[in-house]
Coordinates of C-alpha atoms in Angstrom, one line a residue:
Chain A
M1 CA 25.4 91.7 92.4
K2 CA 25.0 94.2 89.8
N3 CA 26.7 92.0 87.4
F4 CA 24.5 89.3 88.4
Q5 CA 21.4 91.3 87.9
Y6 CA 22.1 92.6 84.5
I7 CA 23.3 88.6 83.5
C8 CA 19.8 87.6 84.7
A9 CA 18.2 90.5 82.9
L10 CA 20.2 89.1 79.3
L11 CA 19.0 85.4 79.7
C12 CA 15.7 86.6 80.4
F13 CA 15.1 88.7 77.6
W14 CA 17.1 85.5 75.6
T15 CA 14.3 83.3 76.5
I16 CA 11.4 85.2 75.5
S17 CA 12.7 86.2 72.3
C18 CA 13.3 82.6 71.8
G19 CA 9.9 81.9 72.8
L20 CA 8.4 84.5 70.8
T21 CA 10.2 83.2 67.5
A22 CA 9.7 79.9 68.2
Q23 CA 5.8 80.9 69.2
N24 CA 5.4 82.2 65.6
L25 CA 7.3 79.8 63.6
N26 CA 4.9 76.8 65.5
A27 CA 2.4 79.1 64.8
T28 CA -1.0 76.8 64.9
L29 CA -3.5 77.5 61.9
S30 CA -6.4 79.5 62.6
E31 CA -9.9 79.2 60.8
Q32 CA -8.5 83.1 59.3
D33 CA -5.3 81.4 58.1
K34 CA -7.0 78.6 56.2
L35 CA -8.6 81.5 55.1
E36 CA -5.5 83.3 53.6
F37 CA -4.4 79.6 52.5
Q38 CA -7.2 78.9 50.6
Q39 CA -6.9 82.6 48.0
R40 CA -2.9 82.1 48.2
I41 CA -3.3 78.6 46.7
K42 CA -5.8 79.9 44.5
D43 CA -4.1 82.5 43.7
N44 CA -0.7 80.5 42.6
V45 CA -2.9 78.1 40.4
M46 CA -4.4 81.1 38.6
E47 CA -1.2 82.5 38.1
F48 CA -0.1 79.2 36.9
Q49 CA -2.6 78.9 34.1
G50 CA -2.0 82.4 33.0
Y51 CA 1.6 82.0 32.7
L52 CA 0.2 78.4 30.2
S53 CA -1.4 80.8 28.3
K54 CA 1.2 83.2 27.6
I55 CA 3.7 80.2 27.1
A56 CA 1.7 78.7 24.4
N57 CA 1.3 81.7 22.8
D58 CA 3.5 82.5 19.6
K59 CA 2.5 85.7 19.2
N60 CA 4.2 87.0 22.4
D61 CA 8.1 87.2 21.9
L62 CA 10.3 84.1 22.8
S63 CA 12.1 85.9 25.7
V64 CA 7.9 86.4 27.0
R65 CA 7.5 82.7 26.5
N66 CA 10.8 81.8 27.9
N67 CA 10.2 84.0 31.2
A68 CA 6.8 82.6 31.8
I69 CA 8.1 79.1 31.9
R70 CA 10.8 80.7 34.1
A71 CA 8.2 82.1 36.2
A72 CA 6.0 78.8 36.2
L73 CA 8.4 76.9 37.6
N74 CA 9.2 79.5 40.4
L75 CA 5.9 78.7 41.5
Y76 CA 6.7 74.6 42.2
I77 CA 9.1 73.4 45.5
G78 CA 12.3 73.3 44.3
K79 CA 11.6 75.5 40.9
G80 CA 11.4 72.5 38.4
K81 CA 14.3 70.8 40.5
P82 CA 14.9 67.9 42.4
Y83 CA 14.2 68.9 46.1
T84 CA 14.4 67.3 50.0
S85 CA 11.7 67.6 52.2
L86 CA 11.0 66.7 55.7
D87 CA 8.4 64.2 56.9
D88 CA 7.0 64.2 60.8
W89 CA 9.5 61.5 61.6
G90 CA 12.8 64.2 61.1
N91 CA 13.4 61.6 57.8
E92 CA 14.7 63.8 54.9
T93 CA 13.3 62.4 51.6
N94 CA 14.2 63.0 48.6
H95 CA 12.3 64.0 45.2
D96 CA 12.3 64.4 41.7
A97 CA 11.9 67.6 40.0
V98 CA 7.9 68.4 40.4
K99 CA 6.1 66.1 38.1
M100 CA 3.2 67.0 35.8
Y101 CA 1.3 63.6 35.7
T102 CA -1.1 63.5 32.4
S103 CA -3.2 60.4 31.0
S104 CA -5.1 59.8 27.7
K105 CA -7.9 58.3 26.5
Y106 CA -6.0 55.7 24.6
S107 CA -3.9 54.9 27.5
K108 CA -4.8 54.1 31.1
R109 CA -1.4 54.5 32.3
L110 CA -0.2 57.8 33.7
R111 CA 2.9 59.4 32.8
P112 CA 4.9 61.6 34.5
Q113 CA 7.1 64.4 33.3
P114 CA 9.3 66.9 34.4
M115 CA 7.3 70.3 34.5
S116 CA 10.0 72.2 33.0
A117 CA 9.7 69.4 30.5
Y118 CA 6.1 70.2 30.1
L119 CA 6.2 73.8 29.5
E120 CA 9.1 73.3 27.3
N121 CA 6.5 71.0 24.9
L122 CA 3.9 73.2 25.3
K123 CA 5.9 76.1 24.0
A124 CA 6.9 73.9 20.7
L125 CA 3.6 72.8 20.2
G126 CA 2.6 76.5 20.9
E127 CA 5.0 76.8 17.5
K128 CA 2.9 74.7 15.5
Y129 CA -0.8 75.2 16.6
I130 CA -2.9 77.7 18.4
I131 CA -3.3 76.6 22.0
R132 CA -5.8 78.1 23.9
V133 CA -6.6 77.3 27.6
E134 CA -9.4 78.0 29.6
T135 CA -9.9 77.6 33.4
A136 CA -12.8 77.3 35.7
D137 CA -12.8 80.2 38.0
A138 CA -13.0 77.9 41.4
V139 CA -11.0 76.2 42.9
R140 CA -10.8 73.9 45.6
V141 CA -8.6 73.3 48.2
D142 CA -9.0 70.4 50.8
N143 CA -6.8 68.3 52.8
I144 CA -4.7 71.2 54.8
T145 CA -2.8 69.1 57.1
P146 CA -0.1 70.1 59.3
A147 CA 3.6 68.5 58.2
A148 CA 7.0 68.4 59.8
G149 CA 8.6 72.2 60.3
G150 CA 5.5 74.1 60.9
R151 CA 4.7 73.6 57.3
Y152 CA 1.3 72.8 55.9
M153 CA 0.1 70.4 53.2
A154 CA -3.2 70.7 51.1
V155 CA -4.4 70.0 47.5
A156 CA -5.8 72.1 45.5
Y157 CA -8.8 70.8 42.6
F158 CA -9.6 72.8 39.5
V159 CA -10.7 72.6 35.9
Q160 CA -9.0 73.4 32.7
K161 CA -10.2 73.1 28.9
Y162 CA -7.4 73.1 26.5
Y163 CA -8.3 73.6 22.5
R164 CA -5.8 73.3 19.8
Y165 CA -6.5 74.3 16.6
T166 CA -4.4 74.2 13.1
R167 CA -3.1 77.6 12.0
D168 CA -6.1 78.2 9.9
G169 CA -8.2 77.8 12.7
Q170 CA -9.6 74.2 12.5
L171 CA -10.2 72.3 15.9
I172 CA -8.1 69.1 16.3
Y173 CA -8.5 68.4 19.9
S174 CA -10.1 69.4 22.8
D175 CA -9.9 67.9 26.4
E176 CA -11.1 68.8 30.0
T177 CA -9.0 68.2 32.8
T178 CA -9.6 67.7 36.6
K179 CA -5.9 68.8 37.9
K180 CA -5.1 68.1 41.4
V181 CA -2.1 69.8 42.8
K182 CA -0.1 69.5 45.8
V183 CA 0.5 72.3 48.2
Y184 CA 3.6 73.1 50.4
I185 CA 2.4 76.1 52.3
D186 CA 5.0 77.7 54.6
P187 CA 5.2 80.1 57.5
I188 CA 8.0 82.8 57.1
Q189 CA 8.6 85.5 59.7
V190 CA 7.9 88.6 59.3
G191 CA 8.4 91.2 62.2
D192 CA 6.6 90.0 65.0
G193 CA 4.3 87.6 62.7
V194 CA 4.4 84.8 60.3
V195 CA 3.1 84.8 56.8
W196 CA 2.7 81.9 54.1
K197 CA 4.0 81.0 51.7
A198 CA 2.3 78.8 49.1
L199 CA 4.2 75.8 47.0
L200 CA 2.9 74.1 44.3
G201 CA 3.9 70.4 44.1
D202 CA 3.3 67.2 41.6
V203 CA 0.1 68.0 39.5
Y204 CA -2.0 64.5 38.5
V205 CA -4.4 64.9 35.6
V206 CA -7.3 63.2 35.2
S207 CA -8.6 63.8 31.5
T208 CA -11.7 63.6 29.7
R209 CA -12.1 63.9 25.8
Chain B
M1 CA -42.3 60.4 54.2
K2 CA -44.2 60.1 51.2
T3 CA -42.9 63.0 49.6
F4 CA -39.3 62.0 50.7
C5 CA -39.9 58.9 49.1
L6 CA -41.0 60.3 46.1
T7 CA -37.8 62.8 45.8
L8 CA -35.7 59.8 46.5
L9 CA -37.5 57.4 43.6
F10 CA -37.2 60.6 41.9
V11 CA -33.4 60.8 42.3
L12 CA -32.7 57.1 41.5
N13 CA -35.1 56.9 38.0
A14 CA -32.9 60.0 37.5
L15 CA -29.7 58.0 37.1
S16 CA -30.7 56.1 33.9
V17 CA -32.1 59.4 32.2
F18 CA -29.1 61.7 33.3
S19 CA -26.4 58.9 32.7
Q20 CA -27.3 58.9 29.1
G21 CA -26.1 62.2 28.7
I22 CA -27.5 65.9 28.9
S23 CA -26.4 68.9 27.5
D24 CA -22.9 69.6 28.9
L25 CA -23.4 72.1 32.0
T26 CA -20.8 74.9 32.2
L27 CA -17.3 74.5 33.5
D28 CA -18.1 76.1 36.5
E29 CA -21.5 74.1 36.9
R30 CA -19.4 70.5 36.5
F31 CA -16.8 71.4 39.0
E32 CA -19.3 72.7 41.4
C33 CA -21.1 69.4 40.8
Q34 CA -18.4 67.3 40.6
V35 CA -16.8 65.0 43.8
K36 CA -13.8 66.1 43.2
S37 CA -11.6 64.4 46.3
L38 CA -12.2 61.6 49.1
D39 CA -12.2 64.6 51.5
E40 CA -15.4 66.2 49.6
F41 CA -16.9 62.4 49.3
L42 CA -16.9 62.3 53.1
A43 CA -17.9 65.7 53.5
R44 CA -20.9 64.8 51.6
L45 CA -21.4 61.9 53.2
N46 CA -21.2 62.8 56.5
G47 CA -23.6 65.8 55.8
D48 CA -21.0 68.6 56.3
E49 CA -21.3 69.6 52.5
S50 CA -23.9 69.2 49.8
Y51 CA -24.6 68.9 46.6
P52 CA -25.7 72.0 44.7
D53 CA -29.0 73.2 44.4
I54 CA -30.2 69.9 46.9
N55 CA -32.7 71.9 49.4
V56 CA -31.5 71.7 53.0
D57 CA -34.5 70.2 54.5
E58 CA -35.5 66.7 56.3
H59 CA -34.1 64.7 53.5
S60 CA -31.1 66.7 52.3
H61 CA -28.8 64.1 53.9
I62 CA -30.6 61.2 51.9
N63 CA -30.5 63.4 48.3
N64 CA -27.1 63.7 49.3
L65 CA -26.3 60.4 49.7
A66 CA -28.4 59.3 46.1
M67 CA -26.3 61.8 44.7
L68 CA -22.6 60.2 45.8
M69 CA -23.6 57.1 43.7
D70 CA -22.3 55.7 40.6
F71 CA -25.2 56.8 38.2
Q72 CA -24.4 53.9 36.0
M73 CA -24.8 51.2 38.4
P74 CA -25.7 47.8 37.5
H75 CA -29.1 46.6 38.4
K76 CA -30.1 50.2 39.6
N77 CA -33.6 50.1 37.5
E78 CA -34.4 46.8 39.8
P79 CA -37.1 47.2 42.5
A80 CA -34.4 45.3 45.0
F81 CA -31.8 47.5 44.0
K82 CA -34.1 50.9 45.6
E83 CA -35.2 49.2 48.3
K84 CA -31.4 47.9 49.4
S85 CA -30.2 51.6 48.0
M86 CA -32.4 53.3 51.1
K87 CA -31.5 50.5 54.0
F88 CA -28.0 51.7 53.0
F89 CA -29.1 55.4 53.3
R90 CA -30.6 55.0 56.4
A91 CA -27.5 52.9 57.9
I92 CA -24.9 55.9 56.9
E93 CA -27.7 58.4 58.3
A94 CA -27.6 56.3 61.5
F95 CA -24.1 55.6 61.9
P96 CA -23.1 57.5 65.2
R97 CA -19.7 59.4 63.8
P98 CA -18.2 61.5 61.2
L99 CA -16.1 59.0 58.4
R100 CA -12.7 60.0 57.9
D101 CA -10.1 58.8 56.0
T102 CA -8.3 57.8 58.9
D103 CA -11.3 54.7 59.7
S104 CA -9.5 51.6 60.7
L105 CA -12.5 50.2 58.2
L106 CA -10.9 52.0 55.3
F107 CA -8.7 50.5 52.8
A108 CA -6.8 52.6 49.9
V109 CA -6.2 49.8 46.8
T110 CA -3.9 50.6 44.4
T111 CA -3.4 48.6 40.7
C112 CA 0.0 49.7 40.3
C113 CA 2.9 49.1 37.4
V114 CA 5.9 47.0 38.8
K115 CA 8.9 46.0 37.0
H116 CA 10.8 42.6 38.4
L117 CA 12.9 40.9 36.2
G118 CA 12.8 43.0 33.7
T119 CA 9.1 42.8 32.6
E120 CA 6.6 44.9 33.8
K121 CA 3.7 43.2 36.1
N122 CA 0.7 44.7 38.3
I123 CA 0.2 43.9 41.7
T124 CA -2.2 45.5 44.4
L125 CA -1.0 47.3 47.1
I126 CA -3.2 48.3 50.0
L127 CA -2.7 51.2 52.2
Q128 CA -4.1 52.9 55.2
K129 CA -4.3 55.8 56.8
E130 CA -2.4 56.0 60.6
T131 CA -2.4 58.7 63.1
D132 CA -0.1 58.4 65.7
K133 CA -0.5 59.9 69.7
Q134 CA 1.7 63.0 68.3
N135 CA -1.4 63.4 65.6
R136 CA 1.2 62.9 63.0
S137 CA -0.5 61.4 59.9
R138 CA 0.6 59.2 57.2
W139 CA -0.5 56.5 54.3
A140 CA 0.9 53.1 55.4
L141 CA 1.2 50.1 53.8
V142 CA -1.3 47.0 55.2
G143 CA -1.0 44.8 52.1
A144 CA 0.4 43.4 48.9
D145 CA -2.2 41.4 46.4
G146 CA -1.3 40.0 42.9
L147 CA 2.4 38.3 43.3
Q148 CA 1.3 35.1 42.6
Q149 CA -1.1 35.8 39.8
C150 CA 1.7 37.8 37.7
G151 CA 4.4 35.1 38.9
I152 CA 6.7 37.2 41.0
I153 CA 6.1 34.8 43.3
D154 CA 5.1 30.7 43.2
T155 CA 3.1 29.6 45.8
T156 CA 1.8 26.1 44.2
K157 CA 5.4 24.6 43.9
V158 CA 7.0 22.3 46.1
R159 CA 10.4 21.2 47.1
G160 CA 12.2 18.9 49.6
I161 CA 14.6 18.7 52.2
S162 CA 15.2 15.2 52.8
P163 CA 13.6 13.5 55.3
V164 CA 16.6 12.3 56.8
E165 CA 18.8 16.0 56.9
H166 CA 17.9 16.2 60.5
E167 CA 20.7 14.0 61.0
I168 CA 23.4 16.0 59.2
H169 CA 22.4 19.1 60.7
F170 CA 20.3 20.1 57.5
L171 CA 23.2 20.6 55.9
E172 CA 21.5 20.0 52.3
M173 CA 20.2 23.6 52.8
L174 CA 23.1 25.2 51.9
D175 CA 22.9 23.2 48.2
V176 CA 19.2 23.7 48.0
F177 CA 19.2 27.4 48.8
K178 CA 22.1 28.2 46.8
F179 CA 20.9 26.4 43.6
H180 CA 17.1 27.0 43.5
A181 CA 16.9 30.4 45.1
K182 CA 14.0 31.1 42.5
D183 CA 11.9 28.0 43.8
A184 CA 12.1 29.8 47.4
M185 CA 8.5 30.0 48.3
A186 CA 9.0 26.1 47.5
F187 CA 10.4 25.6 50.8
R188 CA 7.9 26.3 52.9
K189 CA 5.6 24.0 55.1
S190 CA 2.7 23.6 52.4
D191 CA 0.1 25.4 55.4
T192 CA 2.3 28.5 55.7
H193 CA 1.0 31.3 54.6
I194 CA 3.3 33.7 52.7
D195 CA 2.9 37.2 53.5
Q196 CA 2.6 38.7 50.4
L197 CA 3.4 42.4 51.7
S198 CA 6.8 41.1 53.1
V199 CA 7.5 39.7 50.2
F200 CA 6.9 43.2 48.0
L201 CA 8.7 45.1 50.7
T202 CA 11.6 42.7 50.7
L203 CA 12.4 43.0 46.7
L204 CA 11.6 46.8 47.1
Q205 CA 14.6 46.8 49.5
T206 CA 16.6 44.9 47.1
G207 CA 16.1 46.3 44.5
Q208 CA 14.3 43.7 42.6
I209 CA 11.6 45.3 42.2
E210 CA 10.3 49.5 40.8
L211 CA 7.6 50.2 41.1
L212 CA 6.5 52.3 37.5
S213 CA 2.9 53.5 38.0
V214 CA -0.2 53.9 40.1
D215 CA -2.7 52.9 37.6
K216 CA -5.7 52.8 39.7
L217 CA -7.0 53.9 42.9
T218 CA -10.3 52.1 44.6
Y219 CA -11.4 53.2 48.4
H220 CA -13.3 50.0 50.1
V221 CA -15.2 51.0 53.0
L222 CA -16.6 48.6 55.6
A223 CA -17.0 50.9 58.3
I224 CA -21.0 51.3 57.8
P225 CA -23.0 48.9 60.4
G226 CA -24.3 46.3 57.5
F227 CA -22.7 47.3 54.6
I228 CA -19.6 47.5 52.3
F229 CA -19.0 50.0 49.7
T230 CA -16.1 51.2 47.1
I231 CA -15.4 54.9 45.9
D232 CA -14.1 55.1 42.5
E233 CA -13.2 57.7 40.5
Y234 CA -15.5 58.3 37.6
V235 CA -14.2 60.9 34.9
R236 CA -17.1 62.6 33.1
T237 CA -18.1 65.6 31.5
N238 CA -22.0 66.0 33.1
Y239 CA -22.3 66.2 36.9
N240 CA -22.3 62.4 37.9
S241 CA -18.5 62.4 38.2
G242 CA -15.9 62.1 40.6
W243 CA -15.7 59.9 43.4
L244 CA -18.3 58.1 43.6
I245 CA -19.9 55.2 45.3
S246 CA -19.1 52.4 42.5
S247 CA -20.8 49.1 44.3
F248 CA -22.2 48.7 47.6
S249 CA -23.9 45.5 49.2
E250 CA -25.2 44.1 52.6
M251 CA -22.3 42.1 54.5
G252 CA -22.4 41.2 58.1
D253 CA -19.0 41.4 60.7
E254 CA -18.2 37.8 60.3
R255 CA -18.1 37.9 56.4
K256 CA -16.0 41.7 56.5
H257 CA -13.4 39.7 58.5
V258 CA -12.6 37.1 55.7
Y259 CA -13.1 40.1 52.8
I260 CA -10.5 41.7 54.7
Q261 CA -8.4 39.3 54.5
T262 CA -8.7 38.5 50.9
L263 CA -8.0 42.4 50.2
L264 CA -5.1 42.3 51.9
G265 CA -3.9 39.3 49.9
K266 CA -3.6 36.8 53.4

């Protein structure tokens, strides 16, 4: 009888533990959560923009710029490499490495390039020209939508101004781009609670000149 | 009412002034004004959000709707346009529920570049957002168009299967399908409709078509009673930028049905 009671107690404890864990990992989104998402996403976006300036500035050591590229890629899902995601129907979807889409006034067609290539190109440009990147303070986050496995998706919008000067300070190019970046927000179990981790996805750019 | 009409007339007249270009606003000001997403467009359309600097009063919804218009829309200075605009805004105001991107009368129409038989061509793919009973939502294809125009299919050609073929169990089909597969569409009955979406999906599945890029996106909205309108993205440095109403017209339900069929390539 004693053994039976012991086993029942163990089973109850195990069941409650599983329930707690599952409940936390399947946490539904509160308004506070949404505000936290928005802040987390804004922080990630601003951090990425900061890295762009660092990468493009050839006054920084090569190692600093390469580290900035690595750090920037770590903000992205797959860390700049091909990745998989799960849809709501349990299908695994393969994705190429995160892409940066760019547009030009000379071509209506949007051309994607892997984010790692975009950042390397920026580094190379910084060696030939003086590059300045200016970002609006505001970042808008929309379309916060539940996805599979407790994940959330969102889209962040921000504006960036880009200037390119010759080495002697002559402005040769500038544009203003509205960037739209897909965001993946994953729950991470920490003790009895959940923290949210935001990873950036493909970046769509609409350019004006 | 008079004050409100004056406000609206001012705003609508301002369309021509401001579309000519004013001094650039700051980056932050432009960002606030710009309708950056469909989500933001619908929030302003539904009255949940406001264009910056529009006072909250009984006219703010109409004023916000006016600011959702493309200032460079044709015929905007004509008196008939202003009257039609007011009617359109009133119809949106009277709409009994918030307009969502999951509305069954909202279509996303994409102009895409595809590669077919080594050649790049442009087609249109139409999508709608679908939500199931478990509240899972996704965009899904509902139509394709332009396959005839760019030569992927030919729906004009007619090829015959011999009128006596029935007596030999239609054996000629083995020959004609083998040697004239490229004219596959030509073997159908003249009044049998080709579903372009099915053609596209089959070509996609068999690797004969490759999507290269999505070049343009326009939303077509037929949910507002008596009206249809389109939403396009305008990339500008002034405060009339982002997703804006690019066109609107009066349309009854019967014509809407025809419009949808045409839109879906049917």
